[in-house]
Amino acid sequence: MAGRAGEGPHTPRPRADDVWAQQLLDHLRPGARDPRRVVAWLADAVQATVCLQEADGTVLAGERLPLDDGLVAQVAAGRISAAAVQDGDRHLRLVSVHAPSPRPAATAMLAVARAAPFDRRAAEIVTHTAGVVELLLRERESTNASRRLRQATADLRLAILQLLMVEDTVSARRVAAGLWPGLLDTDSARVFVVEGNPAERDGLAEDCLDITRGQALVVRCPAVDGHVIVVSPAPTAGRWLRSLVDGRPGTFLGGSVRQSLARTATAYGQAISALAVAHFRPDQAAVYAERTHPERLMDPEALHAWSAAVLRPLDVLPHHTRAELLATTRLGLEFTAVSAAKVLGVSRNTVRARMDRVEALLDADFSDLAVRATAHLALNTEASRTEEPGGRAQPPGARLGDLLAGPGLRAWAHDLLDRLPRDGRDVRGTLRAWIAAGGNAERAAQDLGVHAQTVRDHVRGAEPVLERQLLAAGTDLYEVVLAHLALGDLTAPVLLRANPGQPDSAVHG
């Protein structure tokens, strides 16, 4: 009869008494390391009932056995390493197992009970099995400790990102300094979002860590399962990440332009916008395009003056409260409340409560898209300001209407909206009605006397023509709203109220 693979004609066969040792060692092979399987094997090998339990009596494997509490306490405390007793018609063996613990005493015990006395062979099997179980418990604890360390590190990275999202760069640097010295010792950085299969995200995050060589904050996105967020000041980070997605099916990369750390939330929005473009690129990567944005066509001094005036009701708040409210509202206007909550690590009710407070302070209605667009403009203008609120003299009488009336902005608005087809469908009219209805297709359909699906089709059809996402709230939609406001297609909202102490102040937003 042919021998087993790897055996030659002179390979000695194991004695029958050695078979159990080989079987026990097989439990140390990768893929077979399970204390429960070892306990089950021991029960069969010595024809006994076996229990692996912790010192407090918690059963880890096998069947619970009635045992003498005093004897168990001595073994568990490490005062004796093993005991052999006869309890009526049962023969017992108790062996301490020194599983990992900050205490020197045993934290687990192997108890074996059988009807026949323990001969030398059975006793050896029990003793050696206890050693194998100890190794497996140590390995399991080591694995669990590594897992806990990885999770704690991931939680810390997320906490740092959340601090950056609310502009608390001082705290973010302080937290990061302990584990990643120098990582955030910079004034600016870029944000990237890498998208892949959600089931493979852990591996993708590890790849991002490896390829950025410790020069990036890598975070598993709390809002989107398939996203990994990378914040890096390194000038070569974009090239590194591009090489990661290159030729990797189903993986995409979106990147922001360089922004100050205080504008991490803005950079994140840019990366998300670029990621949408990356899906249509052959290299599966895109950087946020610095296209002409409406605020760049406005008089900068007048824009900052108007923004400061709009947000002045918040200036009475403590600095940290004001910053928290503004950062949360910016994210809430850019994304959904649910997504903003996940990114910030708070509940969606907290996000809504903060936005409600800003609404009340500004006496504004965020259900109105025109109000949302102009509030978004004010918030982002304020975020780009380097001075403290009130730290610079502002020109009096700043008005939104004046900002929107500039020839450069009106030319931009005409160029944008004139792209819409001029045919019987009147896509531009549908889009205007949809915006006026707060983005509600049913209400717009009632106003137009058409079916709601027609409204949705027109809005969806306008997206590739305008090169902007409209059905997802955010910068793209608000720019289209501002274009309508600039051309007078929509009525400019009122965001500035009369100040009783200053009767000559502007009263229109």
Coordinates of C-alpha atoms in Angstrom, one line a residue:
M1 CA 0.0 0.0 0.0
A2 CA 1.3 3.4 -0.9
G3 CA 2.4 5.7 2.0
R4 CA 1.0 9.2 2.6
A5 CA 2.4 12.1 0.8
G6 CA 5.7 13.2 2.2
E7 CA 6.5 9.7 3.6
G8 CA 9.4 7.6 2.3
P9 CA 9.9 3.9 2.6
H10 CA 12.0 4.4 5.7
T11 CA 9.8 7.1 7.4
P12 CA 9.0 5.8 10.9
R13 CA 5.3 5.6 11.6
P14 CA 4.0 7.0 14.9
R15 CA 3.3 4.6 17.7
A16 CA -0.3 4.2 18.7
D17 CA 0.5 6.0 22.0
D18 CA 1.8 9.0 20.1
V19 CA -1.2 9.5 17.9
W20 CA -3.0 11.6 20.4
A21 CA 0.0 14.0 20.6
Q22 CA -0.1 14.6 16.9
Q23 CA -3.8 15.1 17.0
L24 CA -3.4 17.6 19.8
L25 CA -0.7 19.5 17.9
D26 CA -2.9 19.6 14.8
H27 CA -5.1 22.1 16.8
L28 CA -2.2 24.6 16.7
R29 CA -2.3 24.7 12.9
P30 CA -3.6 28.0 11.4
G31 CA -7.3 27.8 10.8
A32 CA -7.8 25.1 13.5
R33 CA -7.0 27.2 16.6
D34 CA -10.2 27.1 18.6
P35 CA -10.2 26.2 22.4
R36 CA -13.7 24.8 22.0
R37 CA -12.5 22.3 19.4
V38 CA -9.6 21.3 21.7
V39 CA -12.0 20.7 24.6
A40 CA -14.3 18.6 22.5
W41 CA -11.3 16.6 21.3
L42 CA -10.1 16.1 24.9
A43 CA -13.5 14.8 26.0
D44 CA -13.4 12.2 23.2
A45 CA -9.7 11.3 23.8
V46 CA -10.1 10.4 27.5
Q47 CA -13.8 9.5 27.4
A48 CA -14.7 12.2 29.9
T49 CA -16.8 15.3 30.5
V50 CA -14.6 18.4 30.1
C51 CA -15.2 22.1 31.1
L52 CA -13.0 25.1 30.5
Q53 CA -14.1 27.9 32.8
E54 CA -12.9 31.2 34.1
A55 CA -12.1 31.8 37.7
D56 CA -15.5 33.4 38.2
G57 CA -17.2 30.2 36.9
T58 CA -18.0 31.5 33.4
V59 CA -17.9 28.5 31.0
L60 CA -15.7 29.1 28.0
A61 CA -16.0 25.7 26.4
G62 CA -17.4 22.2 27.2
E63 CA -20.1 21.3 29.7
R64 CA -20.5 22.8 33.2
L65 CA -19.4 20.4 36.0
P66 CA -20.4 20.5 39.7
L67 CA -17.1 21.3 41.5
D68 CA -16.0 22.0 45.0
D69 CA -15.8 25.8 45.4
G70 CA -12.9 25.7 47.8
L71 CA -10.8 23.5 45.5
V72 CA -11.7 25.7 42.5
A73 CA -10.7 28.8 44.4
Q74 CA -7.2 27.3 45.2
V75 CA -6.6 26.3 41.6
A76 CA -7.9 29.6 40.2
A77 CA -5.8 31.6 42.7
G78 CA -2.7 29.8 41.6
R79 CA -2.0 28.3 45.0
I80 CA -2.0 24.9 43.4
S81 CA -1.5 24.3 39.7
A82 CA -3.4 21.0 39.5
A83 CA -5.5 18.7 41.6
A84 CA -6.7 15.1 41.3
V85 CA -9.6 14.0 43.4
Q86 CA -12.3 11.4 43.6
D87 CA -15.8 12.6 44.1
G88 CA -18.0 9.6 44.7
D89 CA -18.0 7.6 41.5
R90 CA -16.3 10.5 39.6
H91 CA -12.6 10.9 39.1
L92 CA -11.6 14.6 38.6
R93 CA -8.6 16.4 37.3
L94 CA -8.4 20.2 37.7
V95 CA -5.5 22.0 35.9
S96 CA -4.9 25.8 36.0
V97 CA -4.6 27.6 32.8
H98 CA -2.7 30.9 33.0
A99 CA -4.5 32.9 30.4
P100 CA -3.4 36.5 29.8
S101 CA -4.3 38.8 32.7
P102 CA -2.8 41.6 34.6
R103 CA -2.9 39.4 37.7
P104 CA -0.4 36.6 38.3
A105 CA -3.1 34.2 39.4
A106 CA -4.7 31.7 37.0
T107 CA -7.8 33.1 35.2
A108 CA -9.0 29.9 33.7
M109 CA -9.2 26.2 34.7
L110 CA -9.6 23.0 32.8
A111 CA -11.8 20.5 34.7
V112 CA -12.0 16.8 33.5
A113 CA -14.4 14.3 35.0
R114 CA -14.7 10.6 34.1
A115 CA -15.9 7.3 35.6
A116 CA -12.5 5.5 35.2
P117 CA -9.4 6.5 37.1
F118 CA -6.9 8.5 35.2
D119 CA -4.0 6.3 34.0
R120 CA -0.7 7.7 33.0
R121 CA -1.8 8.2 29.4
A122 CA -5.0 10.1 30.3
A123 CA -3.2 12.3 32.8
E124 CA -0.5 13.2 30.2
I125 CA -3.2 14.1 27.7
V126 CA -5.0 16.4 30.2
T127 CA -1.7 18.1 31.1
H128 CA -0.6 18.7 27.6
T129 CA -4.1 19.8 26.5
A130 CA -4.0 22.4 29.2
G131 CA -0.8 23.8 27.8
V132 CA -2.3 23.9 24.3
V133 CA -5.4 25.7 25.6
E134 CA -3.3 28.2 27.4
L135 CA -1.4 29.0 24.1
L136 CA -4.7 29.4 22.3
L137 CA -6.2 31.7 24.9
R138 CA -3.0 33.8 24.9
E139 CA -3.2 34.1 21.1
R140 CA -6.9 35.0 21.2
E141 CA -6.3 37.7 23.8
S142 CA -3.4 39.0 21.8
T143 CA -5.6 39.1 18.7
N144 CA -8.4 40.8 20.6
A145 CA -5.9 43.3 22.1
S146 CA -4.6 44.1 18.6
R147 CA -8.2 44.5 17.4
R148 CA -9.0 46.9 20.3
L149 CA -5.9 48.9 19.6
R150 CA -6.8 49.2 15.9
Q151 CA -10.3 50.3 16.8
A152 CA -9.1 52.8 19.4
T153 CA -6.7 54.2 16.8
A154 CA -9.4 54.4 14.2
D155 CA -11.7 56.2 16.7
L156 CA -9.0 58.7 17.5
R157 CA -8.5 59.5 13.8
L158 CA -12.2 60.0 13.5
A159 CA -12.2 62.3 16.5
I160 CA -9.5 64.4 15.0
L161 CA -11.4 64.7 11.7
Q162 CA -14.5 65.7 13.6
L163 CA -12.5 68.5 15.4
L164 CA -11.2 69.7 12.1
M165 CA -14.8 69.7 10.7
V166 CA -15.9 72.2 13.3
E167 CA -12.7 74.3 12.9
D168 CA -11.2 73.3 16.3
T169 CA -7.7 73.0 14.8
V170 CA -6.0 73.7 18.2
S171 CA -7.7 70.6 19.8
A172 CA -7.1 68.5 16.6
R173 CA -3.4 69.3 16.7
R174 CA -3.2 68.5 20.4
V175 CA -4.9 65.1 20.0
A176 CA -2.9 64.2 16.9
A177 CA 0.5 65.2 18.4
G178 CA 0.6 62.2 20.8
L179 CA 0.4 59.5 18.1
W180 CA 1.3 61.3 14.9
P181 CA 3.8 64.1 15.8
G182 CA 4.0 66.8 13.2
L183 CA 1.1 65.5 11.0
L184 CA -1.0 68.6 11.5
D185 CA 1.8 71.1 12.1
T186 CA 0.7 72.8 8.9
D187 CA -1.6 75.7 7.9
S188 CA -3.2 73.8 5.0
A189 CA -3.9 70.4 3.6
R190 CA -5.9 68.6 0.9
V191 CA -8.8 66.2 1.5
F192 CA -9.3 63.1 -0.6
V193 CA -12.1 60.6 -0.6
V194 CA -11.4 57.1 -1.9
E195 CA -14.4 55.0 -2.8
G196 CA -14.4 51.2 -3.0
N197 CA -16.5 48.1 -2.2
P198 CA -17.9 48.6 1.3
A199 CA -17.0 44.9 2.1
E200 CA -13.3 45.7 1.3
R201 CA -13.1 49.1 3.0
D202 CA -10.9 48.0 5.9
G203 CA -8.3 46.7 3.4
L204 CA -8.6 49.9 1.4
A205 CA -8.0 52.0 4.5
E206 CA -4.9 50.0 5.3
D207 CA -3.7 50.5 1.8
C208 CA -4.2 54.3 2.1
L209 CA -2.2 54.3 5.4
D210 CA 0.6 52.4 3.7
I211 CA 0.8 54.4 0.6
T212 CA 0.7 57.8 2.4
R213 CA 3.6 56.7 4.5
G214 CA 2.4 58.2 7.8
Q215 CA 1.8 61.6 6.3
A216 CA -2.0 61.5 6.3
L217 CA -5.0 61.3 8.6
V218 CA -6.9 58.2 7.2
V219 CA -10.5 57.8 8.4
R220 CA -13.2 55.3 7.6
C221 CA -16.1 57.6 6.7
P222 CA -18.8 57.4 9.3
A223 CA -21.5 58.5 6.8
V224 CA -20.8 56.3 3.7
D225 CA -19.8 52.7 4.1
G226 CA -17.6 52.6 1.0
H227 CA -15.6 55.8 1.6
V228 CA -12.2 56.4 3.1
I229 CA -11.4 60.0 4.0
V230 CA -7.7 61.1 3.7
V231 CA -6.5 64.5 5.0
S232 CA -2.9 65.1 4.1
P233 CA -0.6 68.2 4.0
A234 CA 2.0 66.2 1.8
P235 CA 2.3 67.7 -1.7
T236 CA 2.7 64.2 -3.1
A237 CA -0.4 62.7 -1.5
G238 CA -2.5 63.0 -4.6
R239 CA 0.0 61.2 -6.7
W240 CA 0.3 58.4 -4.1
L241 CA -3.5 57.9 -4.0
R242 CA -3.8 58.0 -7.7
S243 CA -1.4 55.1 -8.0
L244 CA -3.6 53.3 -5.5
V245 CA -6.8 53.5 -7.6
D246 CA -5.0 53.1 -10.9
G247 CA -6.1 49.9 -12.6
R248 CA -8.2 48.9 -9.5
P249 CA -11.7 48.2 -10.7
G250 CA -14.5 49.8 -8.7
T251 CA -12.2 52.2 -6.8
F252 CA -12.4 55.9 -7.3
L253 CA -10.6 59.0 -6.0
G254 CA -11.9 62.6 -5.5
G255 CA -9.6 65.3 -4.2
S256 CA -10.0 68.9 -3.0
V257 CA -7.8 71.9 -3.7
R258 CA -5.5 72.9 -0.9
Q259 CA -7.4 74.5 1.9
S260 CA -6.6 75.8 5.4
L261 CA -7.1 73.3 8.2
A262 CA -10.0 75.4 9.4
R263 CA -11.8 74.8 6.1
T264 CA -11.5 71.0 6.2
A265 CA -15.3 70.8 5.9
T266 CA -15.2 72.9 2.7
A267 CA -12.4 70.7 1.3
Y268 CA -14.4 67.6 2.2
G269 CA -17.3 68.9 0.1
Q270 CA -14.9 69.6 -2.8
A271 CA -13.6 66.0 -2.6
I272 CA -17.1 64.6 -2.7
S273 CA -17.9 66.8 -5.7
A274 CA -14.7 65.6 -7.5
L275 CA -15.5 62.0 -6.6
A276 CA -18.8 62.2 -8.6
V277 CA -16.7 63.3 -11.6
A278 CA -14.2 60.5 -11.1
H279 CA -16.9 57.9 -11.9
F280 CA -16.8 59.1 -15.5
R281 CA -13.0 59.4 -15.8
P282 CA -11.0 56.6 -17.4
D283 CA -8.3 56.9 -14.7
Q284 CA -11.1 56.8 -12.0
A285 CA -9.7 60.0 -10.3
A286 CA -10.5 63.7 -10.3
V287 CA -9.5 66.9 -8.5
Y288 CA -12.1 69.5 -7.7
A289 CA -12.2 71.9 -10.7
E290 CA -11.6 75.5 -9.8
R291 CA -14.4 76.7 -12.1
T292 CA -15.8 80.2 -11.8
H293 CA -17.8 80.4 -8.7
P294 CA -20.4 83.2 -8.2
E295 CA -18.8 84.6 -5.0
R296 CA -15.6 85.3 -6.9
L297 CA -17.5 87.6 -9.2
M298 CA -18.8 89.7 -6.3
D299 CA -17.0 92.7 -4.7
P300 CA -15.0 91.0 -2.0
E301 CA -15.3 93.9 0.6
A302 CA -19.0 94.2 0.0
L303 CA -19.4 90.4 0.2
H304 CA -17.6 90.2 3.5
A305 CA -19.5 93.1 4.8
W306 CA -22.8 91.5 3.9
S307 CA -21.8 88.2 5.3
A308 CA -20.7 89.8 8.6
A309 CA -24.0 91.7 8.8
V310 CA -26.1 88.5 8.1
L311 CA -24.3 86.6 10.8
R312 CA -24.0 89.4 13.4
P313 CA -26.8 87.9 15.6
L314 CA -24.4 85.0 16.3
D315 CA -21.6 87.3 17.5
V316 CA -23.1 87.6 21.0
L317 CA -22.5 83.9 21.5
P318 CA -19.3 82.5 23.1
H319 CA -16.6 81.8 20.5
H320 CA -16.7 78.0 20.7
T321 CA -20.5 78.0 20.6
R322 CA -20.6 80.3 17.6
A323 CA -18.0 78.2 15.8
E324 CA -19.9 75.0 16.5
L325 CA -23.2 76.3 15.3
L326 CA -21.7 77.7 12.1
A327 CA -19.7 74.6 11.3
T328 CA -22.7 72.3 11.9
T329 CA -24.9 74.5 9.8
R330 CA -22.4 74.6 6.9
L331 CA -22.3 70.8 6.8
G332 CA -26.1 70.6 7.3
L333 CA -26.7 72.8 4.3
E334 CA -24.1 71.0 2.2
F335 CA -25.3 67.5 3.0
T336 CA -28.2 65.9 4.7
A337 CA -28.7 66.2 8.5
V338 CA -28.1 62.5 8.8
S339 CA -24.8 62.6 6.9
A340 CA -23.7 65.7 8.8
A341 CA -24.4 64.0 12.1
K342 CA -22.4 61.0 11.2
V343 CA -19.4 63.1 10.1
L344 CA -19.5 65.2 13.2
G345 CA -20.1 62.2 15.6
V346 CA -23.4 63.6 17.0
S347 CA -27.0 62.7 16.7
R348 CA -29.1 64.0 13.8
N349 CA -31.3 65.6 16.4
T350 CA -28.3 67.6 17.6
V351 CA -27.6 68.7 14.1
R352 CA -31.2 69.8 13.6
A353 CA -31.3 71.5 17.0
R354 CA -28.1 73.5 16.1
M355 CA -29.5 74.5 12.7
D356 CA -32.8 75.4 14.3
R357 CA -31.0 77.7 16.6
V358 CA -29.2 79.4 13.7
E359 CA -32.5 79.7 11.9
A360 CA -34.0 81.4 14.9
L361 CA -31.0 83.8 15.4
L362 CA -31.1 84.7 11.7
D363 CA -34.9 84.8 11.6
A364 CA -34.5 82.6 8.5
D365 CA -36.4 79.7 7.0
F366 CA -34.0 77.0 5.7
S367 CA -36.9 75.1 4.0
D368 CA -36.7 77.9 1.3
L369 CA -33.9 77.1 -1.2
A370 CA -33.2 80.7 -1.9
V371 CA -32.7 81.3 1.9
R372 CA -30.5 78.2 2.1
A373 CA -28.4 79.3 -0.9
T374 CA -27.8 82.8 0.5
A375 CA -27.1 81.5 4.0
H376 CA -24.7 79.0 2.5
L377 CA -23.0 81.9 0.7
A378 CA -22.7 83.9 4.0
L379 CA -21.4 80.9 5.9
N380 CA -18.7 80.0 3.4
T381 CA -17.7 83.7 3.1
E382 CA -17.4 83.9 6.9
A383 CA -15.3 80.6 6.9
S384 CA -12.8 82.2 4.5
R385 CA -12.3 85.3 6.7
T386 CA -9.1 85.4 8.7
E387 CA -10.1 88.2 11.1
E388 CA -12.2 87.6 14.2
P389 CA -15.9 88.7 13.9
G390 CA -16.1 92.4 14.1
G391 CA -12.3 92.7 13.8
R392 CA -12.4 94.8 10.6
A393 CA -14.3 98.0 9.7
Q394 CA -17.1 97.1 7.2
P395 CA -18.6 99.3 4.6
P396 CA -22.2 100.2 5.7
G397 CA -25.4 99.2 4.0
A398 CA -24.2 95.9 2.5
R399 CA -27.1 94.4 0.5
L400 CA -27.5 91.1 -1.3
G401 CA -29.2 92.8 -4.2
D402 CA -26.1 94.9 -4.8
L403 CA -23.9 91.8 -4.7
L404 CA -26.1 90.1 -7.3
A405 CA -26.4 93.1 -9.6
G406 CA -22.8 93.1 -10.7
P407 CA -22.3 92.8 -14.5
G408 CA -19.8 89.9 -14.1
L409 CA -22.2 87.9 -12.0
R410 CA -25.1 88.5 -14.3
A411 CA -23.0 87.5 -17.3
W412 CA -22.0 84.3 -15.5
A413 CA -25.7 83.6 -14.7
H414 CA -26.8 84.1 -18.3
D415 CA -24.0 81.8 -19.5
L416 CA -25.0 79.1 -17.1
L417 CA -28.8 79.1 -17.5
D418 CA -28.7 79.7 -21.2
R419 CA -27.3 76.3 -21.6
L420 CA -30.7 74.8 -20.9
P421 CA -32.6 73.7 -24.0
R422 CA -35.0 76.2 -25.5
D423 CA -37.7 73.8 -26.7
G424 CA -41.3 72.9 -25.9
R425 CA -40.3 71.3 -22.6
D426 CA -39.4 74.6 -20.9
V427 CA -36.8 72.9 -18.7
R428 CA -35.7 76.3 -17.4
G429 CA -39.2 77.1 -16.3
T430 CA -39.6 73.8 -14.6
L431 CA -36.3 74.3 -12.8
R432 CA -37.3 77.7 -11.6
A433 CA -40.6 76.4 -10.3
W434 CA -38.9 73.4 -8.6
I435 CA -36.5 75.8 -6.8
A436 CA -39.4 78.1 -5.8
A437 CA -41.2 75.0 -4.4
G438 CA -38.2 74.2 -2.1
G439 CA -37.0 71.3 -4.3
N440 CA -40.4 69.6 -3.9
A441 CA -41.4 68.0 -7.2
E442 CA -45.1 67.5 -6.2
R443 CA -45.6 71.1 -5.2
A444 CA -43.8 72.3 -8.4
A445 CA -46.0 70.0 -10.5
Q446 CA -49.1 71.4 -9.0
D447 CA -48.0 74.9 -9.7
L448 CA -47.1 74.0 -13.3
G449 CA -50.0 71.7 -14.0
V450 CA -47.9 68.8 -14.9
H451 CA -47.0 65.4 -13.5
A452 CA -44.4 65.2 -10.7
Q453 CA -42.4 62.7 -12.7
T454 CA -42.1 65.3 -15.5
V455 CA -40.6 67.8 -13.0
R456 CA -38.1 65.2 -11.8
D457 CA -37.1 64.3 -15.3
H458 CA -36.6 67.9 -16.3
V459 CA -34.4 68.6 -13.2
R460 CA -32.4 65.4 -13.7
G461 CA -32.0 66.3 -17.4
A462 CA -30.6 69.7 -16.5
E463 CA -27.8 68.2 -14.4
P464 CA -25.4 67.1 -17.2
V465 CA -26.2 70.3 -19.1
L466 CA -25.4 72.6 -16.2
E467 CA -22.6 70.2 -15.0
R468 CA -24.0 70.4 -11.5
Q469 CA -25.8 68.0 -9.2
L470 CA -29.2 69.4 -8.4
L471 CA -31.1 66.6 -6.7
A472 CA -28.5 66.4 -3.9
A473 CA -28.4 69.6 -1.8
G474 CA -25.1 71.4 -1.8
T475 CA -22.9 73.9 -3.5
D476 CA -23.9 72.9 -7.1
L477 CA -27.6 73.5 -6.4
Y478 CA -27.0 76.7 -4.5
E479 CA -24.9 78.1 -7.4
V480 CA -27.9 77.5 -9.7
V481 CA -30.2 79.2 -7.2
L482 CA -27.9 82.2 -7.1
A483 CA -27.9 82.4 -10.9
H484 CA -31.7 82.6 -10.8
L485 CA -31.5 85.3 -8.1
A486 CA -29.0 87.3 -10.1
L487 CA -31.2 87.3 -13.2
G488 CA -34.3 88.2 -11.2
D489 CA -36.0 84.9 -12.0
L490 CA -36.5 84.4 -8.2
T491 CA -37.1 86.9 -5.5
A492 CA -34.1 87.6 -3.3
P493 CA -34.8 86.5 0.3
V494 CA -34.7 88.8 3.3
L495 CA -31.8 87.8 5.7
L496 CA -31.0 91.2 7.3
R497 CA -33.5 92.7 9.6
A498 CA -33.8 96.2 10.9
N499 CA -31.6 96.9 14.0
P500 CA -33.5 99.0 16.5
G501 CA -30.3 100.7 17.6
Q502 CA -29.4 101.5 14.0
P503 CA -32.4 102.8 12.1
D504 CA -30.4 103.4 8.9
S505 CA -29.2 99.7 8.7
A506 CA -30.1 97.6 5.7
V507 CA -33.4 95.8 6.0
H508 CA -33.2 93.6 2.9
G509 CA -30.9 90.6 2.4

